[in-house]
Amino acid sequence: MQDFNANLRGSRERRQMEQAILEHENAIKKSQVFLAMKQQIEQDKIAIAKQRQQEEKKVLMEALKEPSSHTVSPYDFNRGAPKDPDLVMKRDKVREMMKFAWDGYKKYAWGANELKPISNKGHSANIFGNAATGATIVDALDTLYIMGLQEEFMDAREWVISSLDMNSRTDISVFEVNIRFVGGLLAAYFLSGDHVFKNKAKIIADKLLPAFNTPTGIPYALVNPISGKARNWGWASGGCSILSEFGSLHLEFSMLTAVTGDPVYLDKALKIRDVLKQVEKPNGLYFNYLNPKTGAWGQRHASVGALGDSFYEYLIKAWILSGHADTDARKMYDEAVESIEANMIKVSAGGLTYIGEYKSSRVEPKMGHLTCFAGGMLALGAKGSKDEQHYIDLGAEITRTCHESYKHSPLKLGPEAFGFTGSNEAVAVRSNEKYYILRPEVVESYFIMWRITKDPKYREWGWEAVQALEKHCRVGSGFSGIKNVYEEKPTYDDVQQSFLLAETLKYLYLLFSEDELISLDEWVFNTEAHPFPVSH
Ligand code: DMJ
């Protein structure tokens, strides 16, 4: 009986084992099939991407043969050269820094999005979809042109024709591609008059259009350039789109319509504006998150820094760019600024004016480096407002506060965010806010404030920034961000952001040029500092 039971158990165990082996083998076979399918899908995607790339190149070449209805003459970059030897020296220094940053990128990271100036290799952030799409080349084009770095500009042009390809297989950010690529190419077109740039801008902008297929017309944040599938960032308040992202398309899209004659771009931008005009604005505030399916706000946070910033900038700039014809934009800007002033602008105990972060009816006494562009924006919006001097003064105060944040660091470079509580004002409190990544907003405000007020302190502050960048950020083959601006001996993040070349160095160069070079009466900068001509 014992033997019988043991046999029975033995054969049951054996059957179970055989069954397990069978299942295991089936699973292996299945995963091999899945792997083969995955490889096939990847290969198909590569094939589609290659085919698209070739088709686009053909379209580009064909378009170049045809006479264009929209033409511009090349801009004379020699205008606005300073005569004062001190200014000449300072401007030449900035030009040399640009050349250094460019040469390092060209030598070690050509075609990659950005340079790692210490490890001497390419770098890409996920905003670019992790593909090598030459963000630095496109972002730098107009700065090279303005600085008269002609050989470098022509190298960049060649690369745009032969290799600029946005058919990456991963999702790309609608906002980043718009401000850096579409904006950069359009500005290169307006300055050089070369149709290559205009046609390439259209090819890239067209890849963003599927993101607008939502019930409200508010676009998603990310789009796949091959499949056209779009989605929002997983972290953005339950599937919401972000105000600074979908609110910063108007300048580029209205310019695209102007140069191509195709109304589709401006229509998309106006649809967004309609939604924003109609949505309820408690206390007159726009919040950072909006659901593209329902048109309702998400989390009730408002900011003139991260997540909100360039939406406000684009309202006033749309008015200026249109030659003051876009009165809707002006009205929206004036009302928004009044609400920001009433709800978010505070004066610290030490007398510093700052724009705080509005979070569910409370204002956090903290300002981001990103918010520092607002000094320039407020001064730019002064003309045509109810009280011109008031807004110039407000812009000046915000700019002074941002300068304080630089002054308080031993490196004379400002942190990512700084607080206003306790006795140490305009200083970063949290350790993860002490970094500086070559951002432009503070020098951007120096530049605009200088052009509007002619107060020499803005040039002095700009020169302080040049010296600090040169002394602390210049490393190996380029410029690097710094992990903690309060450490006398800096440690580096080893990334040369493309906006150093697009914005920071461009604004500094213009700060030491005369007003005729990219006059503010004739040009409007997009949020990545790419200039577009004012419509007359
Ligand atoms: C740039 O890409 C643009 O200026 C954008 O509007 C905000 N952030 C960076 C620079 O800091």
Coordinates of C-alpha atoms and ligand atoms in Angstrom, one line a residue:
M1 CA 0.0 0.0 0.0
Q2 CA 2.9 2.3 0.9
D3 CA 4.6 1.5 -2.4
F4 CA 1.4 2.1 -4.3
N5 CA 1.0 5.5 -2.7
A6 CA 4.6 6.4 -3.3
N7 CA 4.2 5.4 -7.0
L8 CA 1.0 7.4 -7.2
R9 CA 2.7 10.5 -5.7
G10 CA 5.8 9.9 -7.9
S11 CA 3.7 9.8 -11.1
R12 CA 1.7 12.9 -10.0
E13 CA 4.8 14.9 -9.3
R14 CA 6.3 13.8 -12.6
R15 CA 3.2 14.9 -14.4
Q16 CA 3.3 18.2 -12.6
M17 CA 6.9 18.6 -13.6
E18 CA 6.2 17.7 -17.2
Q19 CA 3.4 20.2 -17.2
A20 CA 5.7 22.9 -15.7
I21 CA 8.4 22.1 -18.3
L22 CA 5.8 22.3 -21.1
E23 CA 4.5 25.7 -19.8
H24 CA 8.0 27.0 -19.5
E25 CA 8.8 25.9 -23.1
N26 CA 5.6 27.5 -24.3
A27 CA 6.5 30.7 -22.5
I28 CA 10.0 30.7 -24.1
K29 CA 8.4 30.2 -27.5
K30 CA 5.9 33.0 -26.8
S31 CA 8.6 35.4 -25.7
Q32 CA 10.7 34.5 -28.8
V33 CA 7.7 35.3 -31.0
F34 CA 7.1 38.6 -29.1
L35 CA 10.8 39.5 -29.4
A36 CA 10.7 38.8 -33.1
M37 CA 7.5 40.9 -33.4
K38 CA 9.1 43.7 -31.4
Q39 CA 12.2 43.7 -33.6
Q40 CA 10.0 43.8 -36.7
I41 CA 8.0 46.8 -35.3
E42 CA 11.3 48.6 -34.6
Q43 CA 12.6 47.8 -38.0
D44 CA 9.4 49.0 -39.6
K45 CA 9.7 52.2 -37.6
I46 CA 13.2 52.7 -38.7
A47 CA 12.2 52.1 -42.3
I48 CA 9.3 54.6 -42.0
A49 CA 11.6 57.1 -40.4
K50 CA 14.1 56.7 -43.2
Q51 CA 11.5 56.9 -45.9
R52 CA 10.0 60.1 -44.3
Q53 CA 13.5 61.6 -44.1
Q54 CA 14.1 61.0 -47.8
E55 CA 10.6 62.3 -48.8
E56 CA 11.2 65.4 -46.7
K57 CA 14.6 66.0 -48.2
K58 CA 13.0 65.7 -51.7
V59 CA 10.2 68.2 -50.7
L60 CA 12.9 70.5 -49.4
M61 CA 14.9 70.4 -52.5
E62 CA 11.9 70.8 -54.8
A63 CA 10.6 73.7 -52.7
L64 CA 14.0 75.5 -53.1
K65 CA 13.7 75.4 -56.9
E66 CA 10.3 77.2 -56.9
P67 CA 10.1 81.0 -56.7
S68 CA 8.6 81.9 -53.3
S69 CA 5.8 84.4 -52.7
H70 CA 7.4 85.4 -49.4
T71 CA 10.9 86.8 -49.5
V72 CA 13.1 88.7 -47.1
S73 CA 16.4 90.4 -47.7
P74 CA 19.5 89.4 -45.6
Y75 CA 19.9 91.4 -42.4
D76 CA 23.0 93.5 -42.0
F77 CA 24.7 92.1 -38.9
N78 CA 27.3 94.9 -39.0
R79 CA 24.9 97.5 -37.7
G80 CA 24.9 98.5 -34.1
A81 CA 28.7 97.9 -33.7
P82 CA 29.8 99.9 -30.6
K83 CA 32.6 102.5 -30.9
D84 CA 33.5 102.8 -27.2
P85 CA 36.7 100.6 -26.8
D86 CA 35.4 99.3 -23.4
L87 CA 32.1 98.1 -25.1
V88 CA 34.0 96.7 -28.1
M89 CA 36.2 94.6 -25.7
K90 CA 33.1 93.3 -23.8
R91 CA 31.2 92.5 -26.9
D92 CA 34.2 90.7 -28.4
K93 CA 34.6 88.7 -25.3
V94 CA 31.0 87.4 -25.5
R95 CA 31.6 86.6 -29.2
E96 CA 34.7 84.7 -28.3
M97 CA 32.7 82.7 -25.7
M98 CA 30.1 81.8 -28.3
K99 CA 32.8 80.6 -30.7
F100 CA 34.4 78.6 -27.9
A101 CA 31.0 77.0 -27.0
W102 CA 30.3 76.3 -30.7
D103 CA 33.8 74.9 -31.5
G104 CA 33.6 72.4 -28.6
Y105 CA 30.2 71.3 -29.6
K106 CA 31.3 70.9 -33.2
K107 CA 34.4 68.9 -32.3
Y108 CA 32.8 66.5 -29.8
A109 CA 29.1 66.5 -30.2
W110 CA 28.2 67.5 -33.8
G111 CA 24.6 66.4 -34.5
A112 CA 23.9 65.5 -30.9
N113 CA 21.5 67.8 -29.1
E114 CA 24.0 69.2 -26.6
L115 CA 27.6 68.9 -25.5
K116 CA 29.0 67.4 -22.4
P117 CA 32.0 69.8 -22.1
I118 CA 33.9 67.8 -19.5
S119 CA 33.4 64.3 -20.9
N120 CA 33.7 65.7 -24.4
K121 CA 30.7 63.9 -25.8
G122 CA 27.1 64.4 -26.9
H123 CA 24.2 64.7 -24.5
S124 CA 20.4 64.6 -24.9
A125 CA 17.6 65.3 -22.5
N126 CA 14.2 63.6 -22.8
I127 CA 12.6 66.8 -24.0
F128 CA 14.2 66.1 -27.3
G129 CA 12.8 62.6 -27.5
N130 CA 16.3 61.1 -26.9
A131 CA 17.2 61.3 -30.6
A132 CA 20.2 63.2 -31.9
T133 CA 18.4 66.1 -33.5
G134 CA 21.1 68.8 -33.4
A135 CA 19.3 71.1 -30.9
T136 CA 22.4 73.2 -30.4
I137 CA 22.9 73.7 -34.1
V138 CA 19.4 74.9 -34.7
D139 CA 19.2 77.0 -31.5
A140 CA 22.5 78.7 -32.3
L141 CA 21.9 79.5 -36.0
D142 CA 20.6 83.1 -35.4
T143 CA 23.2 83.9 -32.8
L144 CA 25.9 82.9 -35.2
Y145 CA 24.4 85.1 -37.8
I146 CA 24.0 88.1 -35.6
M147 CA 27.5 87.8 -34.3
G148 CA 28.8 87.6 -37.9
L149 CA 30.2 84.1 -37.4
Q150 CA 29.6 83.4 -41.0
E151 CA 31.6 80.2 -41.6
E152 CA 30.0 78.6 -38.5
F153 CA 26.6 79.7 -39.8
M154 CA 27.2 78.1 -43.1
D155 CA 28.3 74.8 -41.5
A156 CA 25.1 74.8 -39.5
R157 CA 23.1 75.5 -42.7
E158 CA 24.7 72.5 -44.4
W159 CA 23.8 70.3 -41.5
V160 CA 20.2 71.5 -41.5
I161 CA 19.9 70.5 -45.2
S162 CA 21.7 67.2 -44.9
S163 CA 20.9 65.9 -41.5
L164 CA 18.2 67.7 -39.6
D165 CA 15.6 65.1 -39.1
M166 CA 12.8 65.0 -36.5
N167 CA 11.6 61.6 -37.4
S168 CA 12.8 60.2 -34.1
R169 CA 11.0 57.1 -32.9
T170 CA 10.3 58.5 -29.5
D171 CA 7.8 61.2 -28.5
I172 CA 8.9 64.8 -28.9
S173 CA 7.8 67.8 -26.8
V174 CA 5.5 70.1 -28.8
F175 CA 6.7 73.2 -26.8
E176 CA 10.4 72.5 -27.0
V177 CA 10.4 71.6 -30.7
N178 CA 8.3 74.7 -31.4
I179 CA 10.4 77.3 -29.4
R180 CA 13.8 75.9 -30.3
F181 CA 13.5 74.3 -33.7
V182 CA 10.5 76.0 -35.4
G183 CA 11.5 79.3 -33.8
G184 CA 15.2 78.9 -34.5
L185 CA 14.6 78.0 -38.1
L186 CA 12.2 80.9 -38.7
A187 CA 14.6 83.4 -37.1
A188 CA 17.4 82.0 -39.3
Y189 CA 15.1 82.6 -42.3
F190 CA 14.2 86.1 -41.3
L191 CA 17.8 87.1 -40.8
S192 CA 19.4 85.3 -43.8
G193 CA 16.5 85.3 -46.2
D194 CA 17.4 81.7 -47.0
H195 CA 14.4 79.6 -47.9
V196 CA 16.0 76.4 -46.6
F197 CA 15.1 77.5 -43.1
K198 CA 11.5 78.5 -43.8
N199 CA 10.8 75.2 -45.6
K200 CA 12.5 73.1 -42.9
A201 CA 10.5 75.0 -40.2
K202 CA 7.2 74.0 -42.0
I203 CA 8.3 70.4 -42.3
I204 CA 9.0 70.3 -38.5
A205 CA 5.9 72.2 -37.5
D206 CA 3.7 69.8 -39.5
K207 CA 4.9 67.0 -37.3
L208 CA 3.4 68.8 -34.3
L209 CA -0.1 69.2 -35.7
P210 CA -1.6 65.8 -34.7
A211 CA -1.1 67.0 -31.0
F212 CA -3.9 69.5 -31.6
N213 CA -6.5 66.8 -32.3
T214 CA -8.3 67.1 -28.9
P215 CA -11.9 68.0 -28.1
T216 CA -10.9 71.6 -27.1
G217 CA -8.0 72.2 -29.5
I218 CA -5.7 72.6 -26.6
P219 CA -2.7 70.4 -27.7
Y220 CA -1.1 67.6 -25.9
A221 CA 2.4 68.0 -24.6
L222 CA 4.1 65.2 -26.5
V223 CA 3.6 63.8 -30.0
N224 CA 5.2 60.9 -31.8
P225 CA 6.5 62.2 -35.1
I226 CA 6.0 58.9 -36.9
S227 CA 2.6 57.7 -35.6
G228 CA 1.1 61.1 -34.8
K229 CA 0.0 59.6 -31.4
A230 CA -0.1 62.3 -28.8
R231 CA -0.3 62.4 -25.0
N232 CA 0.4 64.5 -21.9
W233 CA 3.2 64.2 -19.3
G234 CA 2.2 61.5 -16.8
W235 CA 2.9 63.9 -13.9
A236 CA 0.8 66.8 -15.1
S237 CA -2.2 67.1 -12.8
G238 CA -4.3 64.1 -14.0
G239 CA -3.8 64.3 -17.7
C240 CA -3.6 68.1 -18.1
S241 CA -1.7 70.2 -20.6
I242 CA 0.6 72.9 -19.3
L243 CA -0.1 76.6 -19.7
S244 CA 3.4 77.7 -20.5
E245 CA 3.6 74.9 -23.2
F246 CA 0.3 75.3 -25.1
G247 CA 0.3 79.0 -24.4
S248 CA 3.7 79.6 -26.1
L249 CA 2.9 78.7 -29.7
H250 CA 1.2 81.8 -31.0
L251 CA 4.3 83.7 -32.2
E252 CA 5.8 80.8 -34.2
F253 CA 2.4 79.7 -35.5
S254 CA 1.3 83.2 -36.7
M255 CA 4.7 83.6 -38.4
L256 CA 4.4 80.2 -40.1
T257 CA 1.0 81.3 -41.5
A258 CA 2.5 84.6 -42.6
V259 CA 5.4 83.0 -44.5
T260 CA 3.7 79.9 -45.9
G261 CA 0.3 81.4 -46.6
D262 CA -1.3 78.4 -45.0
P263 CA -3.9 79.4 -42.4
V264 CA -3.7 76.1 -40.4
Y265 CA -1.1 77.3 -38.0
L266 CA -2.7 80.6 -36.9
D267 CA -6.1 78.8 -36.7
K268 CA -4.6 76.4 -34.2
A269 CA -3.1 79.2 -32.1
L270 CA -6.4 81.2 -32.1
K271 CA -8.4 78.2 -31.0
I272 CA -6.2 77.9 -27.9
R273 CA -6.7 81.6 -27.3
D274 CA -10.5 81.2 -27.5
V275 CA -10.5 78.5 -24.9
L276 CA -8.4 80.7 -22.6
K277 CA -10.6 83.7 -23.2
Q278 CA -13.7 81.8 -22.2
V279 CA -12.5 79.7 -19.3
E280 CA -13.4 81.0 -15.8
K281 CA -10.5 82.8 -14.2
P282 CA -10.8 83.0 -10.4
N283 CA -9.3 86.3 -9.2
G284 CA -8.4 86.9 -12.8
L285 CA -5.7 84.2 -12.6
Y286 CA -4.8 81.6 -15.2
F287 CA -3.7 78.3 -13.7
N288 CA -0.8 76.1 -14.8
Y289 CA -2.8 73.0 -15.8
L290 CA -5.7 72.7 -18.2
N291 CA -7.5 69.5 -19.2
P292 CA -7.4 69.3 -23.1
K293 CA -10.5 67.0 -23.1
T294 CA -12.8 69.1 -20.9
G295 CA -11.3 72.6 -21.0
A296 CA -11.3 72.7 -17.2
W297 CA -8.4 73.8 -15.0
G298 CA -6.5 71.1 -13.1
Q299 CA -4.6 71.9 -9.9
R300 CA -5.2 75.6 -8.8
H301 CA -1.6 76.7 -9.0
A302 CA -0.5 79.8 -10.9
S303 CA 3.1 80.8 -11.7
V304 CA 5.0 83.4 -13.7
G305 CA 7.9 80.9 -13.6
A306 CA 7.9 77.2 -14.4
L307 CA 4.7 76.0 -16.0
G308 CA 3.2 79.5 -16.6
D309 CA 6.0 81.9 -17.7
S310 CA 6.0 82.2 -21.5
F311 CA 2.2 82.2 -21.8
Y312 CA 2.2 85.8 -20.4
E313 CA 5.2 86.6 -22.5
Y314 CA 3.5 85.5 -25.7
L315 CA 0.4 87.7 -25.0
I316 CA 2.3 90.9 -24.9
K317 CA 4.7 89.8 -27.7
A318 CA 1.8 88.8 -30.0
W319 CA 0.5 92.3 -29.6
I320 CA 3.9 93.8 -30.4
L321 CA 4.6 91.4 -33.3
S322 CA 1.3 92.2 -34.9
G323 CA 2.2 95.9 -35.0
H324 CA -0.3 96.5 -32.2
A325 CA -3.1 95.0 -34.3
D326 CA -3.8 92.1 -32.0
T327 CA -5.7 94.0 -29.4
D328 CA -7.2 90.9 -27.9
A329 CA -3.8 89.8 -26.8
R330 CA -3.0 93.2 -25.3
K331 CA -6.3 93.1 -23.3
M332 CA -5.6 89.6 -22.1
Y333 CA -2.1 90.6 -21.1
D334 CA -3.2 93.7 -19.2
E335 CA -5.8 91.8 -17.3
A336 CA -3.5 89.0 -16.5
V337 CA -0.8 91.4 -15.2
E338 CA -3.3 93.3 -13.1
S339 CA -4.3 90.0 -11.4
I340 CA -0.7 88.9 -11.0
E341 CA 0.1 92.2 -9.4
A342 CA -2.9 92.0 -7.1
N343 CA -2.4 88.4 -6.1
M344 CA 1.2 87.3 -6.6
I345 CA 3.6 90.2 -6.4
K346 CA 4.9 91.0 -2.9
V347 CA 7.6 93.1 -1.3
S348 CA 9.8 91.2 1.2
A349 CA 10.7 92.5 4.7
G350 CA 14.0 93.7 3.2
G351 CA 12.3 95.7 0.5
L352 CA 12.7 93.2 -2.4
T353 CA 9.9 93.0 -4.9
Y354 CA 9.2 89.4 -6.0
I355 CA 6.7 87.3 -7.9
G356 CA 5.7 84.4 -5.7
E357 CA 4.1 81.0 -6.6
Y358 CA 0.3 81.0 -6.1
K359 CA -0.8 77.7 -4.7
S360 CA -4.5 77.2 -3.8
S361 CA -5.1 80.8 -2.7
R362 CA -1.7 81.1 -0.9
V363 CA 1.5 82.8 -2.1
E364 CA 4.7 80.9 -1.5
P365 CA 7.5 83.5 -0.8
K366 CA 9.8 82.1 -3.4
M367 CA 10.8 83.0 -6.9
G368 CA 12.4 80.9 -9.6
H369 CA 15.2 81.9 -11.9
L370 CA 12.7 81.2 -14.7
T371 CA 10.5 84.0 -13.3
C372 CA 13.3 86.5 -13.8
F373 CA 12.4 87.1 -17.4
A374 CA 9.4 89.0 -16.1
G375 CA 11.4 92.1 -15.3
G376 CA 12.0 92.6 -19.0
M377 CA 8.5 91.5 -19.9
L378 CA 6.9 94.1 -17.6
A379 CA 9.0 96.9 -19.0
L380 CA 8.3 95.7 -22.5
G381 CA 4.6 95.8 -21.8
A382 CA 4.8 99.3 -20.3
K383 CA 4.3 101.1 -23.6
G384 CA 0.6 101.0 -24.4
S385 CA -0.4 100.2 -20.8
K386 CA -2.5 102.4 -18.5
D387 CA 0.6 103.5 -16.6
E388 CA 3.9 103.3 -18.5
Q389 CA 6.2 104.5 -15.7
H390 CA 4.7 102.1 -13.2
Y391 CA 5.4 99.0 -15.3
I392 CA 8.9 100.2 -16.1
D393 CA 9.6 100.7 -12.4
L394 CA 8.0 97.3 -11.5
G395 CA 10.2 95.6 -14.2
A396 CA 13.2 97.4 -12.7
E397 CA 12.4 96.2 -9.2
I398 CA 11.9 92.6 -10.3
T399 CA 15.3 92.8 -12.2
R400 CA 17.0 94.2 -9.1
T401 CA 15.7 91.3 -7.0
C402 CA 17.0 88.8 -9.5
H403 CA 20.4 90.6 -9.5
E404 CA 20.4 90.2 -5.7
S405 CA 20.1 86.5 -6.1
Y406 CA 23.3 86.5 -8.1
K407 CA 25.0 88.9 -5.8
H408 CA 24.4 86.7 -2.7
S409 CA 26.3 83.8 -4.2
P410 CA 30.1 83.6 -4.0
L411 CA 30.2 82.7 -7.7
K412 CA 28.0 85.6 -8.6
L413 CA 25.6 83.3 -10.4
G414 CA 22.1 82.8 -9.2
P415 CA 20.3 79.7 -8.0
E416 CA 17.4 77.9 -9.7
A417 CA 15.0 79.3 -7.0
F418 CA 15.3 81.7 -4.0
G419 CA 13.2 82.5 -1.0
F420 CA 12.2 85.6 1.0
T421 CA 11.8 84.3 4.5
G422 CA 14.1 85.1 7.4
S423 CA 17.0 87.4 7.1
N424 CA 18.7 85.8 4.1
E425 CA 16.6 87.1 1.3
A426 CA 17.0 86.1 -2.4
V427 CA 18.9 83.0 -1.4
A428 CA 18.1 79.4 -2.2
V429 CA 16.8 77.5 0.8
R430 CA 16.5 73.9 -0.4
S431 CA 19.6 72.0 -1.5
N432 CA 17.9 70.9 -4.7
E433 CA 17.4 74.6 -5.8
K434 CA 21.0 75.7 -5.6
Y435 CA 22.0 74.8 -9.1
Y436 CA 22.6 77.1 -12.1
I437 CA 22.3 75.6 -15.5
L438 CA 23.4 78.6 -17.7
R439 CA 19.9 80.0 -17.8
P440 CA 19.2 83.3 -19.6
E441 CA 16.3 84.9 -17.8
V442 CA 18.3 87.3 -15.6
V443 CA 20.5 88.6 -18.4
E444 CA 17.5 88.7 -20.6
S445 CA 15.9 91.2 -18.2
Y446 CA 19.2 93.2 -18.0
F447 CA 19.2 93.5 -21.8
I448 CA 15.5 94.6 -22.1
M449 CA 15.8 97.0 -19.1
W450 CA 19.0 98.5 -20.7
R451 CA 17.3 99.1 -24.0
I452 CA 14.3 100.7 -22.4
T453 CA 15.8 102.7 -19.6
K454 CA 19.5 103.2 -20.6
D455 CA 20.4 102.9 -16.9
P456 CA 24.2 101.9 -17.1
K457 CA 23.8 99.5 -14.2
Y458 CA 22.3 96.9 -16.5
R459 CA 25.4 96.8 -18.6
E460 CA 27.5 96.6 -15.4
W461 CA 25.4 93.7 -14.1
G462 CA 25.6 92.0 -17.5
W463 CA 29.4 92.3 -17.4
E464 CA 29.4 90.7 -13.9
A465 CA 27.5 87.8 -15.4
V466 CA 30.0 87.4 -18.3
Q467 CA 32.9 87.3 -15.9
A468 CA 31.2 84.8 -13.6
L469 CA 30.3 82.5 -16.6
E470 CA 33.9 82.8 -17.9
K471 CA 35.5 82.2 -14.5
H472 CA 33.2 79.4 -13.1
C473 CA 31.4 77.8 -16.0
R474 CA 34.1 77.6 -18.7
V475 CA 35.5 74.1 -18.6
G476 CA 37.2 71.7 -21.0
S477 CA 35.5 72.2 -24.4
G478 CA 32.6 74.5 -23.5
F479 CA 30.5 75.9 -20.6
S480 CA 28.9 73.7 -17.9
G481 CA 26.1 74.2 -15.4
I482 CA 27.0 74.3 -11.7
K483 CA 25.5 72.1 -9.0
N484 CA 25.6 74.5 -6.1
V485 CA 26.2 78.2 -6.6
Y486 CA 27.1 78.6 -2.9
E487 CA 30.1 76.4 -3.0
E488 CA 33.3 78.4 -3.7
K489 CA 34.8 75.5 -5.6
P490 CA 32.1 74.6 -8.1
T491 CA 31.1 71.1 -9.1
Y492 CA 29.7 70.6 -12.5
D493 CA 26.7 69.0 -14.2
D494 CA 28.7 68.6 -17.4
V495 CA 26.0 69.9 -19.7
Q496 CA 26.2 72.8 -22.1
Q497 CA 22.5 73.7 -22.6
S498 CA 21.5 74.7 -26.1
F499 CA 19.9 77.9 -24.6
L500 CA 23.3 79.2 -23.6
L501 CA 24.0 79.7 -27.3
A502 CA 20.4 80.6 -28.3
E503 CA 19.7 83.0 -25.4
T504 CA 22.3 83.7 -22.7
L505 CA 25.2 84.7 -25.0
K506 CA 22.9 86.4 -27.6
Y507 CA 21.3 88.7 -25.0
L508 CA 24.8 89.5 -23.5
Y509 CA 26.1 90.3 -27.0
L510 CA 23.2 92.6 -27.7
L511 CA 23.5 94.2 -24.3
F512 CA 27.0 95.5 -25.4
S513 CA 25.8 96.4 -28.9
E514 CA 24.0 99.6 -30.0
D515 CA 20.2 99.6 -30.3
E516 CA 20.3 99.3 -34.1
L517 CA 21.3 95.7 -33.9
I518 CA 18.0 93.8 -33.6
S519 CA 16.1 97.0 -32.5
L520 CA 13.2 96.3 -30.2
D521 CA 11.0 98.5 -32.5
E522 CA 11.6 96.0 -35.3
W523 CA 12.0 92.6 -33.7
V524 CA 10.3 90.4 -31.1
F525 CA 12.2 87.6 -29.5
N526 CA 10.4 84.3 -29.0
T527 CA 10.9 82.7 -25.6
E528 CA 14.1 81.0 -26.8
A529 CA 15.4 84.4 -27.9
H530 CA 14.8 83.8 -31.6
P531 CA 13.9 87.1 -33.2
F532 CA 10.9 87.6 -35.5
P533 CA 10.3 90.8 -37.5
V534 CA 7.4 93.1 -36.3
S535 CA 4.6 93.3 -38.8
H536 CA 4.1 96.8 -40.2
Ligands
DMJ1 C1 14.4 78.2 -22.4 O1 14.2 77.0 -23.1 C2 13.2 79.1 -22.7 O2 13.6 80.4 -22.3 C3 12.0 78.7 -22.0 O3 11.0 79.7 -22.1 C4 12.3 78.6 -20.5 N1 13.4 77.8 -20.2 C5 14.6 77.8 -21.0 C6 15.7 78.6 -20.4 O4 15.8 78.7 -19.1

